[in-house]
Coordinates of C-alpha atoms in Angstrom, one line a residue:
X1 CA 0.0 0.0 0.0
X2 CA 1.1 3.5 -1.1
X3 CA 0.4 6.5 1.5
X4 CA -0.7 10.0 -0.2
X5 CA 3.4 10.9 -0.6
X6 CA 4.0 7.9 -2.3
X7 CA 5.6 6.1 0.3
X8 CA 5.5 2.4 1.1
X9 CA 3.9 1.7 4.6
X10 CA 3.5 -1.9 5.9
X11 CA 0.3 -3.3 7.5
X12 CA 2.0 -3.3 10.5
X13 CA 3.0 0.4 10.7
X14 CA -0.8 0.9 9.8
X15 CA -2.2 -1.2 12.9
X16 CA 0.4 0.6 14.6
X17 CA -0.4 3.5 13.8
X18 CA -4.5 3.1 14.3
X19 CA -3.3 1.4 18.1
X20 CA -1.1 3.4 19.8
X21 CA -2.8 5.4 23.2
X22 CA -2.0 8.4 24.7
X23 CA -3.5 10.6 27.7
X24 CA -2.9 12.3 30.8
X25 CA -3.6 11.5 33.7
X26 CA -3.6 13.8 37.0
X27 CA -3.0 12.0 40.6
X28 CA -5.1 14.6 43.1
X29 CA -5.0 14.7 47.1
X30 CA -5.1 16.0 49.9
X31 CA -2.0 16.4 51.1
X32 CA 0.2 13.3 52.3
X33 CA -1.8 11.1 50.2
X34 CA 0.9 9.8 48.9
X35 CA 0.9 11.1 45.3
X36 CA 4.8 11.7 44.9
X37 CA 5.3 8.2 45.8
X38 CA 2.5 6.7 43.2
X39 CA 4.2 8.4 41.0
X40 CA 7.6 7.6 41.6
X41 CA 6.3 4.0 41.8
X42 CA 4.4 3.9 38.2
X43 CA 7.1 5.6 36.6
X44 CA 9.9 3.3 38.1
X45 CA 12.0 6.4 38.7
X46 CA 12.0 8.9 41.1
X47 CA 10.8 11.9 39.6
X48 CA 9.3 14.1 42.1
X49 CA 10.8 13.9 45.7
X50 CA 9.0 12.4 48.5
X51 CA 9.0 12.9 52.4
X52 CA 6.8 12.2 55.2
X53 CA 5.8 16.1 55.7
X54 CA 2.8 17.5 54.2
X55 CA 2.7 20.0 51.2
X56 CA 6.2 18.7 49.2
X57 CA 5.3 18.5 45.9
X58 CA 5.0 22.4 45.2
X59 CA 4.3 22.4 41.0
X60 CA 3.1 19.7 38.5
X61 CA 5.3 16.7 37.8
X62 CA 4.9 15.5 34.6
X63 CA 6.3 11.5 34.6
X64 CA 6.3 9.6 31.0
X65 CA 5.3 6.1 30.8
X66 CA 5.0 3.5 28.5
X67 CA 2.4 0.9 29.3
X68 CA 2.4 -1.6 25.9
X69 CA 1.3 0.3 22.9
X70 CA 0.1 3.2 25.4
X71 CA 2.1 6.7 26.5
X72 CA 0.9 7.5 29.9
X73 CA 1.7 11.3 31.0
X74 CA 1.6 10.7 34.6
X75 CA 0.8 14.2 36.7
X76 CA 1.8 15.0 40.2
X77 CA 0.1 17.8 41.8
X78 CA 0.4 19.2 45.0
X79 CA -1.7 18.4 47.9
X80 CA -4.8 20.3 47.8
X81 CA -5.5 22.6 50.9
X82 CA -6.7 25.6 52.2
X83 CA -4.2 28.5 50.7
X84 CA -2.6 31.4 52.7
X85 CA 0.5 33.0 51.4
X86 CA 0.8 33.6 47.3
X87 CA 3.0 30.9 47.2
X88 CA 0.1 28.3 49.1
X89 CA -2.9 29.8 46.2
X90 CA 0.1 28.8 43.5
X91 CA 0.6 25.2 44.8
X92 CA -3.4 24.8 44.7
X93 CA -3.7 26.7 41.6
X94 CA -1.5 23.8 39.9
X95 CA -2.8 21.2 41.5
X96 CA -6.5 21.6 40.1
X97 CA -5.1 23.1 36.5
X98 CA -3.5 19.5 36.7
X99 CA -6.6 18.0 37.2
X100 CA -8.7 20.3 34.5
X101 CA -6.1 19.5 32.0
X102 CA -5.9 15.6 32.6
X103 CA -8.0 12.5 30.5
X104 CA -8.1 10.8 33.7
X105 CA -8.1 12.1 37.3
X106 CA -7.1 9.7 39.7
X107 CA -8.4 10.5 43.3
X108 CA -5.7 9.1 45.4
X109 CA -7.1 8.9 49.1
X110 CA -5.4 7.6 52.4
X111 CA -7.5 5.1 53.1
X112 CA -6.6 5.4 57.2
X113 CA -7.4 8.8 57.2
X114 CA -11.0 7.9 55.0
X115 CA -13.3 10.9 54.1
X116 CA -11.4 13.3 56.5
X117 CA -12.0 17.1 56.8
X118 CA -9.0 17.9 53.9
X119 CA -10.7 15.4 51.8
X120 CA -14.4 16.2 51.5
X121 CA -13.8 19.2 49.6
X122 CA -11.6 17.7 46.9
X123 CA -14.6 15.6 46.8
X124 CA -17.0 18.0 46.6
X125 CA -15.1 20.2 43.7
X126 CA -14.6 17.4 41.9
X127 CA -18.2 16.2 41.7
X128 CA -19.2 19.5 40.2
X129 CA -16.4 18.6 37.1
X130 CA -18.1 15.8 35.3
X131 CA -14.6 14.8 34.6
X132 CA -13.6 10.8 34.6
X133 CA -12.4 10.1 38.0
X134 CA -10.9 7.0 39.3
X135 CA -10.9 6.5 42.8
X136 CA -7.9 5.1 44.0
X137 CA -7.5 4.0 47.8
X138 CA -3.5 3.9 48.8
X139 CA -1.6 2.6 51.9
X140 CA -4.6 -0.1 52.0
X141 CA -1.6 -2.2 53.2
X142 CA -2.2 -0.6 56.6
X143 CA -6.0 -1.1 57.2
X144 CA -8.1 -4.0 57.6
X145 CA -9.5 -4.7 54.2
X146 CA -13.2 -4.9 55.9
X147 CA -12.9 -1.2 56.4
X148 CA -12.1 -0.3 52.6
X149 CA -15.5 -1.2 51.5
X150 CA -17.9 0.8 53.8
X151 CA -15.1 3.9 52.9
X152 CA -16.1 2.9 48.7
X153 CA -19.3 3.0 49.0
X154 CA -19.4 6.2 51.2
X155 CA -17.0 8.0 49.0
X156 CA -19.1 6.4 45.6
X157 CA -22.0 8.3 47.1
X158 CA -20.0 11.7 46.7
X159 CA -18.7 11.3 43.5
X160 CA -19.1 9.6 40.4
X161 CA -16.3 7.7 40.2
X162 CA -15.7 5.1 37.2
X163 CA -13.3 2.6 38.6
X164 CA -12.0 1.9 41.9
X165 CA -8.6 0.7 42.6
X166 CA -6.6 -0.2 46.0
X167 CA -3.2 -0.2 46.1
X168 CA -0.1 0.3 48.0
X169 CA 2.0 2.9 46.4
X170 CA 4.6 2.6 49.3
X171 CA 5.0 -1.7 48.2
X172 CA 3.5 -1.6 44.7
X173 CA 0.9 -3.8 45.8
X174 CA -1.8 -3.6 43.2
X175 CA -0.3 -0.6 41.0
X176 CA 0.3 -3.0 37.9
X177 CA -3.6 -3.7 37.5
X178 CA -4.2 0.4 38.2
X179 CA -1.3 0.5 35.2
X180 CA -3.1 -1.6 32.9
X181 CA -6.3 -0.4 33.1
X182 CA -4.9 3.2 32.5
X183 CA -2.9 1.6 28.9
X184 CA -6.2 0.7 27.7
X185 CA -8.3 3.9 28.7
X186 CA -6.3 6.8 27.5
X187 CA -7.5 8.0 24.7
X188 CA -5.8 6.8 21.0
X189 CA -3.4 9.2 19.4
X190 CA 0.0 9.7 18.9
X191 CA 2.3 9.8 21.4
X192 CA 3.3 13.3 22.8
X193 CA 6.8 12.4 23.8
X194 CA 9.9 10.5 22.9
X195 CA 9.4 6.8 24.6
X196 CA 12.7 6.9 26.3
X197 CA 11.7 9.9 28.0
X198 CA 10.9 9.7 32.3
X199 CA 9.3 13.5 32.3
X200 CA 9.7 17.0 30.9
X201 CA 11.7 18.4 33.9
X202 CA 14.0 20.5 33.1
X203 CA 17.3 19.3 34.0
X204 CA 17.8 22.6 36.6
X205 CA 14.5 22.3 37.9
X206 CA 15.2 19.0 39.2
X207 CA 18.8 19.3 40.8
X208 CA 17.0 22.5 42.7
X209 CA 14.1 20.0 43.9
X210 CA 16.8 17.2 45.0
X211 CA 18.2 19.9 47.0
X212 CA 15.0 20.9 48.6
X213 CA 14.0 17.0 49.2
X214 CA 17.1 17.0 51.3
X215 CA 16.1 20.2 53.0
X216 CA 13.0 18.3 53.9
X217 CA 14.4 15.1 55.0
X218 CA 17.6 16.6 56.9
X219 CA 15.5 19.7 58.7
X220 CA 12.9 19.7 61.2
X221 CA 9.9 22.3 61.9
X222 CA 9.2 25.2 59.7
X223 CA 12.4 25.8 58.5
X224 CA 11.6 23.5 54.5
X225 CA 8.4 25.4 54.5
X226 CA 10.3 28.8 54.6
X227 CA 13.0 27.8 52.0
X228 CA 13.0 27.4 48.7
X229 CA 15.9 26.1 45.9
X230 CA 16.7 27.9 42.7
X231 CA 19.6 26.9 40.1
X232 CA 21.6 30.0 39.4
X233 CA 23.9 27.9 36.8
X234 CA 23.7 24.6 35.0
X235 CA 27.0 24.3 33.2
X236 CA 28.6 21.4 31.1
X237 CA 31.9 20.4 31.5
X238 CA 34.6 19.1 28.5
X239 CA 34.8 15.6 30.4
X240 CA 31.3 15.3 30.2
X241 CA 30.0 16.4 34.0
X242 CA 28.2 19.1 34.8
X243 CA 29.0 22.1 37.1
X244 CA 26.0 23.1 39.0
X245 CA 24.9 25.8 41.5
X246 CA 21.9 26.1 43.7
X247 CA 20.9 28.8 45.7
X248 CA 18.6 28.1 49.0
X249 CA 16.2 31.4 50.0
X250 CA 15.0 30.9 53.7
X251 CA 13.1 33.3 55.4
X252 CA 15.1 34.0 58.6
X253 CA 18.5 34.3 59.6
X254 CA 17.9 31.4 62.1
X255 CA 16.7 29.3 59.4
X256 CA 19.8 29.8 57.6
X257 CA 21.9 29.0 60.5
X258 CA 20.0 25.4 60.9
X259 CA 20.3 24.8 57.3
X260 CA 24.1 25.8 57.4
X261 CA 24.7 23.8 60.2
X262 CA 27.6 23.6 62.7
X263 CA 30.9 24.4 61.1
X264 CA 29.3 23.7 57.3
X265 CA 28.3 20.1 58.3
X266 CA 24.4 20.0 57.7
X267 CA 24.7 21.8 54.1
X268 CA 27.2 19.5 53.3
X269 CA 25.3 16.9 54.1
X270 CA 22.3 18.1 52.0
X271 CA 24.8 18.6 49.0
X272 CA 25.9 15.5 49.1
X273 CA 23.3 13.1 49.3
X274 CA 21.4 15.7 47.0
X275 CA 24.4 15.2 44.2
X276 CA 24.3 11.6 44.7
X277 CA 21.1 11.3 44.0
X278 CA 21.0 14.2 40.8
X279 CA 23.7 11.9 39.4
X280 CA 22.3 8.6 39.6
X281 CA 19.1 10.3 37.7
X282 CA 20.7 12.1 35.2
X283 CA 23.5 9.2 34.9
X284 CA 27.2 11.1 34.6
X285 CA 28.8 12.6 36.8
X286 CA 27.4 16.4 39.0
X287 CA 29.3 18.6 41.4
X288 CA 27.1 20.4 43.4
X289 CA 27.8 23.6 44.9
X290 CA 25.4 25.3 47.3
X291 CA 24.8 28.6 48.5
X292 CA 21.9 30.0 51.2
X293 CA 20.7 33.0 51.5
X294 CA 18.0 35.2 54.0
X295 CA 15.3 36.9 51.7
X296 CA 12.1 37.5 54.2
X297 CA 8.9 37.3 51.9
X298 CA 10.4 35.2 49.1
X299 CA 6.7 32.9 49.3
X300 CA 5.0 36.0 48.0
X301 CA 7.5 37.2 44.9
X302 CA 6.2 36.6 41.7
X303 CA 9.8 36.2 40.7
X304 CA 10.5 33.4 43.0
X305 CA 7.4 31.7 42.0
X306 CA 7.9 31.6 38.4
X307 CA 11.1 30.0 39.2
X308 CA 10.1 27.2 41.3
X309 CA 7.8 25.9 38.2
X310 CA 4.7 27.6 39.0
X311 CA 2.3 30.1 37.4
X312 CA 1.6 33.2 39.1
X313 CA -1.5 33.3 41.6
X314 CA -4.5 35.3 42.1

């Protein structure tokens, strides 16, 4: 058979062709849920960074998966939640543009904490979309199974929801069947992105989000909710490395003390295993160099925002 520039196609190009799946699909929250790590756990890479405090994720993650003949685009938004500062209306402002933009919205729920108070109004907004929504139930490895159905049905009574899934992001218990189901229901079409590809993060975006994970992981309190990580360079060297600065905006001058620790030890410590990490990802070779600064009211500069990955808010 000859295509309408004369060229020869097989029947197997044509099928496909006519086959292939692509969609997006948004994982929404409250807060904790546990979307970073269903993420990190579909994609079978870490892409956005996890830790046990609330609010992490502070932009879309966009992870890039191949499921068969089917291009998943995998979205990470942050936890949705009442919004005070600029930055806070941002970080919700993302999270339901993910979920306006997406084929699929997955509804990812703690099942221990069931239809809690940060949850019903996720609900709530979501009913009023009409959009698909899967309900996913996560960390179901921690709860008696006779619990998960009353929470279903209570939760099905909300919201429309077209499939239900439980899974356990944290051990990957049942995220292959959530995976399969997704390969079949995006929508057919070409796919969007290279298949080798594991998310359109820039490459500076996501050495300055390694160093906040650390900042997370390695500091207690308020002080990773009153910092923020920007990459001032992103360099290449001739052996094939890459040179790379990072500049940490906290809030306080104590803040910046804690993070600088005693005699340089605790920033060293967050470079390194930061590096380690940024190098294993982006596979050669990364020196790290950080630098902290005290800028009160960085959560409220449009400039500061727009670097971190997100749109200005209202």
């Amino acid at each position: 058979m000859t295509d309408y520039y004369g060229e020869e196609t097989t029947s197997l190009e044509r099928v496909q062709d006519m086959t292939t799946r692509c969609g997006f699909v948004a994982i929404v929250g409250a807060p904790n849920a546990g979307k970073s790590t269903l993420l990190n756990r579909m994609a079978g890479a870490k892409l956005s960074i996890v830790s046990p405090k609330a609010q992490t994720t502070r932009f879309r993650v966009l992870g890039i998966l191949m499921r068969g003949a089917s291009q998943i685009l995998l979205v990470d938004t942050p936890g949705i939640f009442k919004p005070r500062r600029k930055l806070d209306r941002a970080m919700v402002a993302a999270a339901w543009t993910g979920a306006e933009d997406a084929d699929i919205t997955l509804l990812l729920i703690d099942a221990r904490r069931g239809l809690c108070d940060t949850v019903r109004p996720i609900v709530e907004q979501l009913a009023k979309t009409r959009r698909r929504v899967w309900l996913v139930l996560n960390k179901t490895d921690l709860v008696d199974r006779q619990a998960l159905l009353p929470l279903t049905a209570e939760l099905s009574g909300l919201l429309d929801v077209e499939h239900v899934y439980m899974v356990s992001a944290r051990s990957g218990d049942g995220v292959d069947d959530l995976l399969d189901a997704l390969g079949a229901a995006v929508p057919e079409g070409p796919y969007l992105y290279p298949e080798d590809d594991l998310t359109d993060l820039p490459d500076r975006l996501l050495a300055a989000e390694l160093v906040r994970e650390q900042i997370f992981l390695q500091t207690h309190e308020e002080v990773p909710y009153a910092a923020t990580a920007e990459t001032e360079s992103f360099r290449e060297q001739p052996d094939g490395s890459v040179r790379i600065e990072v500049t940490i905006y906290v809030a306080r001058a104590g803040h910046k003390a804690i993070l600088i620790g005693e005699k340089g030890s605790r920033i060293r410590s967050i470079g390194e295993k930061a590096r380690k990490d940024l190098s294993r990802l982006l596979g050669r070779t990364c020196h790290l160099f950080l630098n902290v600064k005290e800028r009160a009211g960085w959560d409220e500069e449009k400039a500061r925002l727009r670097a971190i990955g997100l749109d200005d808010a209202p």
